[in-house]
PDB file of C-alpha atoms in Angstrom:
ATOM      1  CA  UNK A1145       0.000   0.000   0.000  1.00 36.00           C
ATOM      2  CA  UNK A1146       1.270   3.474  -0.854  1.00 50.00           C
ATOM      3  CA  UNK A1147       2.244   5.613   2.143  1.00 63.00           C
ATOM      4  CA  UNK A1148       2.489   9.372   2.566  1.00 82.00           C
ATOM      5  CA  UNK A1149       6.061  10.672   2.912  1.00 87.00           C
ATOM      6  CA  UNK A1150       5.075  13.549   5.225  1.00 91.00           C
ATOM      7  CA  UNK A1151       7.135  13.555   8.447  1.00 93.00           C
ATOM      8  CA  UNK A1152       8.987  10.386   7.406  1.00 97.00           C
ATOM      9  CA  UNK A1153      12.671  10.402   8.377  1.00 98.00           C
ATOM     10  CA  UNK A1154      14.808   9.862   5.297  1.00 98.00           C
ATOM     11  CA  UNK A1155      18.565   9.308   5.097  1.00 98.00           C
ATOM     12  CA  UNK A1156      20.068  10.165   1.706  1.00 98.00           C
ATOM     13  CA  UNK A1157      23.716   9.318   1.082  1.00 98.00           C
ATOM     14  CA  UNK A1158      25.630  11.202  -1.593  1.00 97.00           C
ATOM     15  CA  UNK A1159      23.184  14.053  -0.954  1.00 97.00           C
ATOM     16  CA  UNK A1160      25.462  16.981  -1.734  1.00 96.00           C
ATOM     17  CA  UNK A1161      24.821  17.092  -5.481  1.00 95.00           C
ATOM     18  CA  UNK A1162      23.316  15.362  -8.511  1.00 94.00           C
ATOM     19  CA  UNK A1163      20.895  12.508  -7.867  1.00 96.00           C
ATOM     20  CA  UNK A1164      21.277  12.767  -4.088  1.00 97.00           C
ATOM     21  CA  UNK A1165      20.305  16.432  -4.076  1.00 97.00           C
ATOM     22  CA  UNK A1166      17.388  15.690  -6.421  1.00 97.00           C
ATOM     23  CA  UNK A1167      16.185  12.896  -4.134  1.00 98.00           C
ATOM     24  CA  UNK A1168      16.518  15.041  -1.006  1.00 98.00           C
ATOM     25  CA  UNK A1169      14.536  17.910  -2.513  1.00 98.00           C
ATOM     26  CA  UNK A1170      11.864  15.529  -3.829  1.00 98.00           C
ATOM     27  CA  UNK A1171      11.324  14.125  -0.332  1.00 98.00           C
ATOM     28  CA  UNK A1172      11.427  17.622   1.174  1.00 98.00           C
ATOM     29  CA  UNK A1173       8.599  18.713  -1.119  1.00 97.00           C
ATOM     30  CA  UNK A1174       6.595  15.817   0.345  1.00 96.00           C
ATOM     31  CA  UNK A1175       7.233  17.070   3.884  1.00 97.00           C
ATOM     32  CA  UNK A1176       9.780  14.430   4.893  1.00 98.00           C
ATOM     33  CA  UNK A1177      12.545  15.092   7.425  1.00 98.00           C
ATOM     34  CA  UNK A1178      15.983  14.725   5.857  1.00 98.00           C
ATOM     35  CA  UNK A1179      19.314  13.388   7.055  1.00 98.00           C
ATOM     36  CA  UNK A1180      21.769  14.502   4.388  1.00 98.00           C
ATOM     37  CA  UNK A1181      25.052  12.615   4.140  1.00 98.00           C
ATOM     38  CA  UNK A1182      28.105  13.161   1.934  1.00 97.00           C
ATOM     39  CA  UNK A1183      31.798  13.947   2.192  1.00 95.00           C
ATOM     40  CA  UNK A1184      31.508  17.642   1.246  1.00 92.00           C
ATOM     41  CA  UNK A1185      30.336  19.732   4.204  1.00 95.00           C
ATOM     42  CA  UNK A1186      30.028  22.928   2.140  1.00 96.00           C
ATOM     43  CA  UNK A1187      27.805  21.369  -0.512  1.00 96.00           C
ATOM     44  CA  UNK A1188      25.728  19.596   2.117  1.00 97.00           C
ATOM     45  CA  UNK A1189      25.112  22.912   3.846  1.00 97.00           C
ATOM     46  CA  UNK A1190      23.763  24.327   0.589  1.00 97.00           C
ATOM     47  CA  UNK A1191      21.361  21.421   0.109  1.00 98.00           C
ATOM     48  CA  UNK A1192      20.283  21.634   3.749  1.00 98.00           C
ATOM     49  CA  UNK A1193      19.400  25.289   3.225  1.00 98.00           C
ATOM     50  CA  UNK A1194      17.363  24.357   0.141  1.00 98.00           C
ATOM     51  CA  UNK A1195      15.472  21.769   2.190  1.00 98.00           C
ATOM     52  CA  UNK A1196      14.767  24.302   4.920  1.00 97.00           C
ATOM     53  CA  UNK A1197      13.387  26.736   2.362  1.00 98.00           C
ATOM     54  CA  UNK A1198      10.904  24.043   1.365  1.00 97.00           C
ATOM     55  CA  UNK A1199       9.587  24.137   4.931  1.00 97.00           C
ATOM     56  CA  UNK A1200      10.881  20.936   6.465  1.00 97.00           C
ATOM     57  CA  UNK A1201      13.613  19.785   8.846  1.00 97.00           C
ATOM     58  CA  UNK A1202      17.065  18.565   7.860  1.00 98.00           C
ATOM     59  CA  UNK A1203      20.433  17.831   9.362  1.00 98.00           C
ATOM     60  CA  UNK A1204      23.720  17.411   7.541  1.00 98.00           C
ATOM     61  CA  UNK A1205      26.241  14.751   8.518  1.00 98.00           C
ATOM     62  CA  UNK A1206      29.638  14.717   6.857  1.00 97.00           C
ATOM     63  CA  UNK A1207      30.154  11.031   6.181  1.00 97.00           C
ATOM     64  CA  UNK A1208      32.236   8.646   4.094  1.00 97.00           C
ATOM     65  CA  UNK A1209      30.382   5.394   3.383  1.00 97.00           C
ATOM     66  CA  UNK A1210      33.698   3.557   2.957  1.00 97.00           C
ATOM     67  CA  UNK A1211      34.391   4.101   6.672  1.00 97.00           C
ATOM     68  CA  UNK A1212      32.723   1.907   9.291  1.00 98.00           C
ATOM     69  CA  UNK A1213      33.174   4.540  11.992  1.00 98.00           C
ATOM     70  CA  UNK A1214      31.787   7.297   9.783  1.00 98.00           C
ATOM     71  CA  UNK A1215      28.693   5.248   8.946  1.00 98.00           C
ATOM     72  CA  UNK A1216      28.117   4.453  12.625  1.00 98.00           C
ATOM     73  CA  UNK A1217      28.215   8.176  13.407  1.00 98.00           C
ATOM     74  CA  UNK A1218      25.807   8.961  10.545  1.00 98.00           C
ATOM     75  CA  UNK A1219      23.163   6.460  11.616  1.00 98.00           C
ATOM     76  CA  UNK A1220      23.563   7.357  15.280  1.00 98.00           C
ATOM     77  CA  UNK A1221      23.123  11.065  14.500  1.00 98.00           C
ATOM     78  CA  UNK A1222      19.979  10.358  12.481  1.00 98.00           C
ATOM     79  CA  UNK A1223      18.359   8.287  15.207  1.00 97.00           C
ATOM     80  CA  UNK A1224      19.431  10.631  17.993  1.00 97.00           C
ATOM     81  CA  UNK A1225      17.867  13.626  16.225  1.00 97.00           C
ATOM     82  CA  UNK A1226      14.627  12.104  14.975  1.00 98.00           C
ATOM     83  CA  UNK A1227      14.122   8.911  16.997  1.00 97.00           C
ATOM     84  CA  UNK A1228      13.452   6.713  13.967  1.00 97.00           C
ATOM     85  CA  UNK A1229      14.576   5.988  10.388  1.00 98.00           C
ATOM     86  CA  UNK A1230      11.814   5.392   7.866  1.00 98.00           C
ATOM     87  CA  UNK A1231      13.638   5.494   4.534  1.00 98.00           C
ATOM     88  CA  UNK A1232      17.236   4.907   3.481  1.00 98.00           C
ATOM     89  CA  UNK A1233      18.293   5.992   0.010  1.00 98.00           C
ATOM     90  CA  UNK A1234      21.668   4.445  -0.819  1.00 98.00           C
ATOM     91  CA  UNK A1235      22.965   6.809  -3.475  1.00 97.00           C
ATOM     92  CA  UNK A1236      26.628   7.487  -2.649  1.00 95.00           C
ATOM     93  CA  UNK A1237      29.040   6.217  -5.271  1.00 91.00           C
ATOM     94  CA  UNK A1238      31.558   6.895  -7.998  1.00 90.00           C
ATOM     95  CA  UNK A1239      32.108   5.927 -11.631  1.00 87.00           C
ATOM     96  CA  UNK A1240      35.348   5.018 -13.400  1.00 86.00           C
ATOM     97  CA  UNK A1241      36.101   4.666 -17.110  1.00 85.00           C
ATOM     98  CA  UNK A1242      38.706   2.193 -18.348  1.00 89.00           C
ATOM     99  CA  UNK A1243      39.007  -0.866 -20.539  1.00 90.00           C
ATOM    100  CA  UNK A1244      39.415  -4.311 -19.020  1.00 94.00           C
ATOM    101  CA  UNK A1245      43.006  -4.489 -20.289  1.00 95.00           C
ATOM    102  CA  UNK A1246      43.899  -1.162 -18.707  1.00 94.00           C
ATOM    103  CA  UNK A1247      46.517  -1.181 -15.938  1.00 95.00           C
ATOM    104  CA  UNK A1248      44.080   0.756 -13.770  1.00 95.00           C
ATOM    105  CA  UNK A1249      41.083  -1.534 -14.271  1.00 96.00           C
ATOM    106  CA  UNK A1250      41.512  -3.685 -11.165  1.00 96.00           C
ATOM    107  CA  UNK A1251      41.935  -0.603  -9.021  1.00 96.00           C
ATOM    108  CA  UNK A1252      38.938   1.038 -10.715  1.00 95.00           C
ATOM    109  CA  UNK A1253      36.796  -1.989  -9.854  1.00 96.00           C
ATOM    110  CA  UNK A1254      38.042  -1.971  -6.271  1.00 97.00           C
ATOM    111  CA  UNK A1255      37.385   1.758  -5.746  1.00 96.00           C
ATOM    112  CA  UNK A1256      33.969   1.680  -7.387  1.00 96.00           C
ATOM    113  CA  UNK A1257      32.817  -1.324  -5.391  1.00 96.00           C
ATOM    114  CA  UNK A1258      34.102   0.118  -2.119  1.00 96.00           C
ATOM    115  CA  UNK A1259      32.098   3.317  -2.576  1.00 95.00           C
ATOM    116  CA  UNK A1260      29.043   2.146  -4.508  1.00 96.00           C
ATOM    117  CA  UNK A1261      28.451  -1.412  -3.259  1.00 98.00           C
ATOM    118  CA  UNK A1262      30.244  -2.079   0.016  1.00 98.00           C
ATOM    119  CA  UNK A1263      29.287   1.398   1.236  1.00 97.00           C
ATOM    120  CA  UNK A1264      25.667   0.529   0.463  1.00 98.00           C
ATOM    121  CA  UNK A1265      25.958  -2.725   2.399  1.00 98.00           C
ATOM    122  CA  UNK A1266      27.602  -0.934   5.321  1.00 98.00           C
ATOM    123  CA  UNK A1267      24.936   1.767   5.662  1.00 98.00           C
ATOM    124  CA  UNK A1268      22.094  -0.732   5.251  1.00 98.00           C
ATOM    125  CA  UNK A1269      23.567  -3.024   7.901  1.00 98.00           C
ATOM    126  CA  UNK A1270      23.596  -0.194  10.456  1.00 98.00           C
ATOM    127  CA  UNK A1271      20.125   1.109   9.570  1.00 98.00           C
ATOM    128  CA  UNK A1272      18.309  -2.240   9.499  1.00 98.00           C
ATOM    129  CA  UNK A1273      18.282  -2.881  13.280  1.00 98.00           C
ATOM    130  CA  UNK A1274      16.293   0.330  13.778  1.00 98.00           C
ATOM    131  CA  UNK A1275      13.874  -0.549  10.996  1.00 98.00           C
ATOM    132  CA  UNK A1276      13.431  -4.056  12.390  1.00 98.00           C
ATOM    133  CA  UNK A1277      12.670  -2.589  15.815  1.00 97.00           C
ATOM    134  CA  UNK A1278      10.077  -0.290  14.231  1.00 97.00           C
ATOM    135  CA  UNK A1279       8.647  -3.098  12.132  1.00 97.00           C
ATOM    136  CA  UNK A1280       8.683  -0.855   9.068  1.00 98.00           C
ATOM    137  CA  UNK A1281      10.937   0.945   6.645  1.00 98.00           C
ATOM    138  CA  UNK A1282      12.022   1.303   3.047  1.00 98.00           C
ATOM    139  CA  UNK A1283      15.451   0.943   1.485  1.00 98.00           C
ATOM    140  CA  UNK A1284      16.005   2.305  -2.009  1.00 98.00           C
ATOM    141  CA  UNK A1285      19.276   1.341  -3.702  1.00 98.00           C
ATOM    142  CA  UNK A1286      20.499   3.345  -6.675  1.00 98.00           C
ATOM    143  CA  UNK A1287      21.798   1.200  -9.524  1.00 97.00           C
ATOM    144  CA  UNK A1288      21.744   1.821 -13.274  1.00 95.00           C
ATOM    145  CA  UNK A1289      20.630   0.216 -16.529  1.00 94.00           C
ATOM    146  CA  UNK A1290      24.246  -0.972 -16.477  1.00 94.00           C
ATOM    147  CA  UNK A1291      23.097  -3.216 -13.660  1.00 96.00           C
ATOM    148  CA  UNK A1292      21.464  -5.293 -16.385  1.00 95.00           C
ATOM    149  CA  UNK A1293      23.629  -4.521 -19.416  1.00 94.00           C
ATOM    150  CA  UNK A1294      27.283  -3.494 -19.267  1.00 93.00           C
ATOM    151  CA  UNK A1295      28.937  -1.301 -21.883  1.00 90.00           C
ATOM    152  CA  UNK A1296      32.489  -1.156 -23.186  1.00 88.00           C
ATOM    153  CA  UNK A1297      34.976   0.824 -21.068  1.00 88.00           C
ATOM    154  CA  UNK A1298      32.436   0.938 -18.244  1.00 89.00           C
ATOM    155  CA  UNK A1299      33.148  -2.576 -16.968  1.00 93.00           C
ATOM    156  CA  UNK A1300      34.023  -1.488 -13.415  1.00 95.00           C
ATOM    157  CA  UNK A1301      30.788   0.482 -13.126  1.00 94.00           C
ATOM    158  CA  UNK A1302      28.747  -2.296 -14.726  1.00 95.00           C
ATOM    159  CA  UNK A1303      30.214  -4.922 -12.393  1.00 97.00           C
ATOM    160  CA  UNK A1304      29.286  -2.790  -9.398  1.00 97.00           C
ATOM    161  CA  UNK A1305      25.784  -1.964 -10.634  1.00 97.00           C
ATOM    162  CA  UNK A1306      25.095  -5.667 -11.293  1.00 98.00           C
ATOM    163  CA  UNK A1307      26.168  -6.228  -7.689  1.00 98.00           C
ATOM    164  CA  UNK A1308      23.735  -3.580  -6.445  1.00 98.00           C
ATOM    165  CA  UNK A1309      20.847  -5.300  -8.252  1.00 98.00           C
ATOM    166  CA  UNK A1310      21.858  -8.695  -6.826  1.00 98.00           C
ATOM    167  CA  UNK A1311      22.174  -7.227  -3.333  1.00 98.00           C
ATOM    168  CA  UNK A1312      18.745  -5.613  -3.595  1.00 98.00           C
ATOM    169  CA  UNK A1313      17.094  -8.825  -4.791  1.00 98.00           C
ATOM    170  CA  UNK A1314      18.658 -10.862  -1.979  1.00 98.00           C
ATOM    171  CA  UNK A1315      17.852  -8.304   0.714  1.00 98.00           C
ATOM    172  CA  UNK A1316      14.243  -7.922  -0.451  1.00 98.00           C
ATOM    173  CA  UNK A1317      13.709 -11.668  -0.039  1.00 98.00           C
ATOM    174  CA  UNK A1318      15.482 -11.777   3.325  1.00 98.00           C
ATOM    175  CA  UNK A1319      13.240  -8.999   4.661  1.00 98.00           C
ATOM    176  CA  UNK A1320       9.950 -10.448   3.406  1.00 97.00           C
ATOM    177  CA  UNK A1321       7.317 -10.263   6.132  1.00 97.00           C
ATOM    178  CA  UNK A1322       9.236  -7.763   8.281  1.00 98.00           C
ATOM    179  CA  UNK A1323       7.467  -4.631   7.050  1.00 98.00           C
ATOM    180  CA  UNK A1324      10.729  -3.419   5.477  1.00 98.00           C
ATOM    181  CA  UNK A1325      10.618  -3.009   1.714  1.00 98.00           C
ATOM    182  CA  UNK A1326      13.559  -2.907  -0.682  1.00 98.00           C
ATOM    183  CA  UNK A1327      13.622  -1.210  -4.073  1.00 98.00           C
ATOM    184  CA  UNK A1328      16.326  -0.831  -6.683  1.00 98.00           C
ATOM    185  CA  UNK A1329      16.217   2.060  -9.156  1.00 98.00           C
ATOM    186  CA  UNK A1330      17.963   1.620 -12.507  1.00 97.00           C
ATOM    187  CA  UNK A1331      18.112   4.882 -14.466  1.00 95.00           C
ATOM    188  CA  UNK A1332      19.661   5.311 -17.871  1.00 92.00           C
ATOM    189  CA  UNK A1333      21.826   8.368 -18.484  1.00 88.00           C
ATOM    190  CA  UNK A1334      21.367  11.241 -15.982  1.00 90.00           C
ATOM    191  CA  UNK A1335      22.459  14.878 -16.235  1.00 87.00           C
ATOM    192  CA  UNK A1336      24.893  14.806 -13.320  1.00 83.00           C
ATOM    193  CA  UNK A1337      28.651  15.320 -13.041  1.00 79.00           C
ATOM    194  CA  UNK A1338      29.347  11.566 -12.797  1.00 73.00           C
ATOM    195  CA  UNK A1339      30.597  11.404 -16.407  1.00 73.00           C
ATOM    196  CA  UNK A1340      31.671  15.040 -16.782  1.00 74.00           C
ATOM    197  CA  UNK A1341      35.327  14.066 -17.184  1.00 71.00           C
ATOM    198  CA  UNK A1342      34.467  11.559 -19.932  1.00 74.00           C
ATOM    199  CA  UNK A1343      34.987  12.836 -23.476  1.00 75.00           C
ATOM    200  CA  UNK A1344      32.062  12.456 -25.846  1.00 75.00           C
ATOM    201  CA  UNK A1345      34.077   9.992 -27.916  1.00 74.00           C
ATOM    202  CA  UNK A1346      34.570   7.795 -24.819  1.00 74.00           C
ATOM    203  CA  UNK A1347      30.872   7.686 -23.919  1.00 78.00           C
ATOM    204  CA  UNK A1348      29.199   4.290 -24.380  1.00 77.00           C
ATOM    205  CA  UNK A1349      27.633   4.164 -27.843  1.00 77.00           C
ATOM    206  CA  UNK A1350      24.028   3.964 -26.542  1.00 80.00           C
ATOM    207  CA  UNK A1351      24.580   7.114 -24.461  1.00 82.00           C
ATOM    208  CA  UNK A1352      26.108   9.372 -27.116  1.00 81.00           C
ATOM    209  CA  UNK A1353      22.809  10.632 -28.510  1.00 82.00           C
ATOM    210  CA  UNK A1354      20.577   9.876 -25.528  1.00 85.00           C
ATOM    211  CA  UNK A1355      18.934  12.805 -23.758  1.00 89.00           C
ATOM    212  CA  UNK A1356      19.715  12.426 -20.061  1.00 90.00           C
ATOM    213  CA  UNK A1357      17.147  12.335 -17.304  1.00 92.00           C
ATOM    214  CA  UNK A1358      17.219  15.173 -14.789  1.00 93.00           C
ATOM    215  CA  UNK A1359      18.037  14.573 -11.101  1.00 94.00           C
ATOM    216  CA  UNK A1360      14.530  15.859 -10.287  1.00 96.00           C
ATOM    217  CA  UNK A1361      12.954  13.164 -12.463  1.00 96.00           C
ATOM    218  CA  UNK A1362      14.980  10.494 -10.691  1.00 97.00           C
ATOM    219  CA  UNK A1363      14.178  12.053  -7.317  1.00 97.00           C
ATOM    220  CA  UNK A1364      10.436  11.801  -7.926  1.00 97.00           C
ATOM    221  CA  UNK A1365      10.843   8.170  -9.001  1.00 97.00           C
ATOM    222  CA  UNK A1366      12.747   7.357  -5.800  1.00 98.00           C
ATOM    223  CA  UNK A1367      10.027   8.928  -3.636  1.00 98.00           C
ATOM    224  CA  UNK A1368       7.421   6.856  -5.469  1.00 97.00           C
ATOM    225  CA  UNK A1369       9.464   3.649  -5.126  1.00 98.00           C
ATOM    226  CA  UNK A1370       9.898   4.189  -1.386  1.00 97.00           C
ATOM    227  CA  UNK A1371       6.211   4.963  -0.922  1.00 96.00           C
ATOM    228  CA  UNK A1372       4.925   2.008  -2.923  1.00 96.00           C
ATOM    229  CA  UNK A1373       7.675  -0.503  -2.200  1.00 96.00           C
ATOM    230  CA  UNK A1374       8.204  -1.093  -5.928  1.00 97.00           C
ATOM    231  CA  UNK A1375      10.849  -3.828  -6.204  1.00 98.00           C
ATOM    232  CA  UNK A1376      12.500  -2.466  -9.359  1.00 97.00           C
ATOM    233  CA  UNK A1377      12.198   0.784 -11.299  1.00 97.00           C
ATOM    234  CA  UNK A1378      13.803   1.324 -14.717  1.00 96.00           C
ATOM    235  CA  UNK A1379      14.014   4.897 -16.031  1.00 94.00           C
ATOM    236  CA  UNK A1380      12.818   5.808 -18.537  1.00 91.00           C
ATOM    237  CA  UNK A1381      10.464   2.863 -19.005  1.00 92.00           C
ATOM    238  CA  UNK A1382      11.497   2.408 -22.614  1.00 91.00           C
ATOM    239  CA  UNK A1383      14.986   1.469 -21.350  1.00 91.00           C
ATOM    240  CA  UNK A1384      13.397  -1.874 -20.456  1.00 91.00           C
ATOM    241  CA  UNK A1385      13.830  -2.704 -24.158  1.00 90.00           C
ATOM    242  CA  UNK A1386      17.570  -2.892 -23.582  1.00 91.00           C
ATOM    243  CA  UNK A1387      17.240  -5.060 -20.476  1.00 94.00           C
ATOM    244  CA  UNK A1388      14.653  -7.296 -22.130  1.00 93.00           C
ATOM    245  CA  UNK A1389      16.900  -7.758 -25.157  1.00 93.00           C
ATOM    246  CA  UNK A1390      19.804  -8.685 -22.878  1.00 93.00           C
ATOM    247  CA  UNK A1391      17.595 -11.186 -21.029  1.00 94.00           C
ATOM    248  CA  UNK A1392      16.680 -12.883 -24.316  1.00 95.00           C
ATOM    249  CA  UNK A1393      20.273 -13.068 -25.519  1.00 96.00           C
ATOM    250  CA  UNK A1394      23.474 -11.023 -25.117  1.00 94.00           C
ATOM    251  CA  UNK A1395      23.531 -10.694 -28.909  1.00 95.00           C
ATOM    252  CA  UNK A1396      20.039  -9.194 -28.853  1.00 95.00           C
ATOM    253  CA  UNK A1397      21.154  -6.883 -26.050  1.00 93.00           C
ATOM    254  CA  UNK A1398      24.168  -5.809 -28.110  1.00 93.00           C
ATOM    255  CA  UNK A1399      21.887  -5.188 -31.093  1.00 93.00           C
ATOM    256  CA  UNK A1400      19.531  -2.968 -29.059  1.00 90.00           C
ATOM    257  CA  UNK A1401      22.516  -1.099 -27.611  1.00 89.00           C
ATOM    258  CA  UNK A1402      23.872  -0.504 -31.109  1.00 90.00           C
ATOM    259  CA  UNK A1403      20.440   0.665 -32.303  1.00 90.00           C
ATOM    260  CA  UNK A1404      20.285   3.159 -29.429  1.00 87.00           C
ATOM    261  CA  UNK A1405      23.516   4.710 -30.713  1.00 85.00           C
ATOM    262  CA  UNK A1406      21.635   5.835 -33.827  1.00 90.00           C
ATOM    263  CA  UNK A1407      20.073   9.303 -33.340  1.00 88.00           C
ATOM    264  CA  UNK A1408      16.966   8.466 -35.382  1.00 92.00           C
ATOM    265  CA  UNK A1409      16.199   5.293 -33.405  1.00 89.00           C
ATOM    266  CA  UNK A1410      16.803   7.056 -30.088  1.00 87.00           C
ATOM    267  CA  UNK A1411      14.328   9.759 -31.136  1.00 91.00           C
ATOM    268  CA  UNK A1412      11.735   7.285 -32.410  1.00 90.00           C
ATOM    269  CA  UNK A1413      11.527   5.417 -29.104  1.00 89.00           C
ATOM    270  CA  UNK A1414      11.535   8.615 -27.060  1.00 87.00           C
ATOM    271  CA  UNK A1415      15.032   8.435 -25.561  1.00 87.00           C
ATOM    272  CA  UNK A1416      16.317  11.543 -27.303  1.00 88.00           C
ATOM    273  CA  UNK A1417      14.978  14.998 -27.992  1.00 89.00           C
ATOM    274  CA  UNK A1418      18.233  16.002 -29.640  1.00 85.00           C
ATOM    275  CA  UNK A1419      19.952  17.134 -26.429  1.00 88.00           C
ATOM    276  CA  UNK A1420      23.076  15.147 -25.557  1.00 84.00           C
ATOM    277  CA  UNK A1421      24.587  14.546 -22.128  1.00 84.00           C
ATOM    278  CA  UNK A1422      27.378  17.059 -22.620  1.00 84.00           C
ATOM    279  CA  UNK A1423      24.949  19.701 -23.807  1.00 87.00           C
ATOM    280  CA  UNK A1424      22.698  19.052 -20.810  1.00 88.00           C
ATOM    281  CA  UNK A1425      25.502  19.515 -18.285  1.00 84.00           C
ATOM    282  CA  UNK A1426      26.880  22.531 -20.128  1.00 81.00           C
ATOM    283  CA  UNK A1427      30.171  20.996 -21.208  1.00 55.00           C
ATOM    284  CA  UNK A1428      31.530  22.247 -24.561  1.00 45.00           C
ATOM    285  CA  UNK A1429      30.896  19.926 -27.526  1.00 42.00           C
ATOM    286  CA  UNK A1430      33.907  17.938 -28.667  1.00 40.00           C
ATOM    287  CA  UNK A1431      34.268  17.650 -32.413  1.00 32.00           C
TER     288      UNK A1431
END
């Protein structure tokens, strides 16, 4: 059953910018109380002020999800301030670009998994005892369409996002009957700084002509997933074509991915309005 988000206590990791900021503001508009976590105190303070202007409560906790002690302090601060934790949005993470044969690939995998997967496990493990005591709660894990279909040069990110989907599926089953729901959100390309340092020519083929989602769009989807307990959300919905093709056969998945790299096809299925990722984030076009 769908639940109102008003006065719910929501922890958002990676809340200082991008998706995390979009999620925090989306919950704030619903009247939720926010616990904002990230490594950048200055950026967190800015988001906290935005939340306050929307008329709801928020605290900022400078936290690094790769640190056990830091996560303990985050969860303790949230519970001490508000007395409960209703929603956890596991959003903190990084992205690396390198080929499998690259000398940096192993390290890229390690760093990405530490921040985006093991950090997620760590925060969830500390939040779950409070949710179990309450007999209710919602955990929303941020993955990607790359959690179902990896792309060249994004192997480290794809490996990690597959792990996030697997974690979410396992945890959802383990928590069945407890009143705690688990969702995983798998967006396609988003207009955040995650890939800002990636040249257009290094972007995965399916993403080169795709119009990115906005953080606000993703934020609204996360609020809905938490409220309804939707097990899996793919954004935009048409991106399910890629995941369905991959489920049928990797060759079919590769074919759909290649088709998405064609501007006309991307427009026809509604994944492009002509605006590219680099245009959306304001980065100069590379010829």
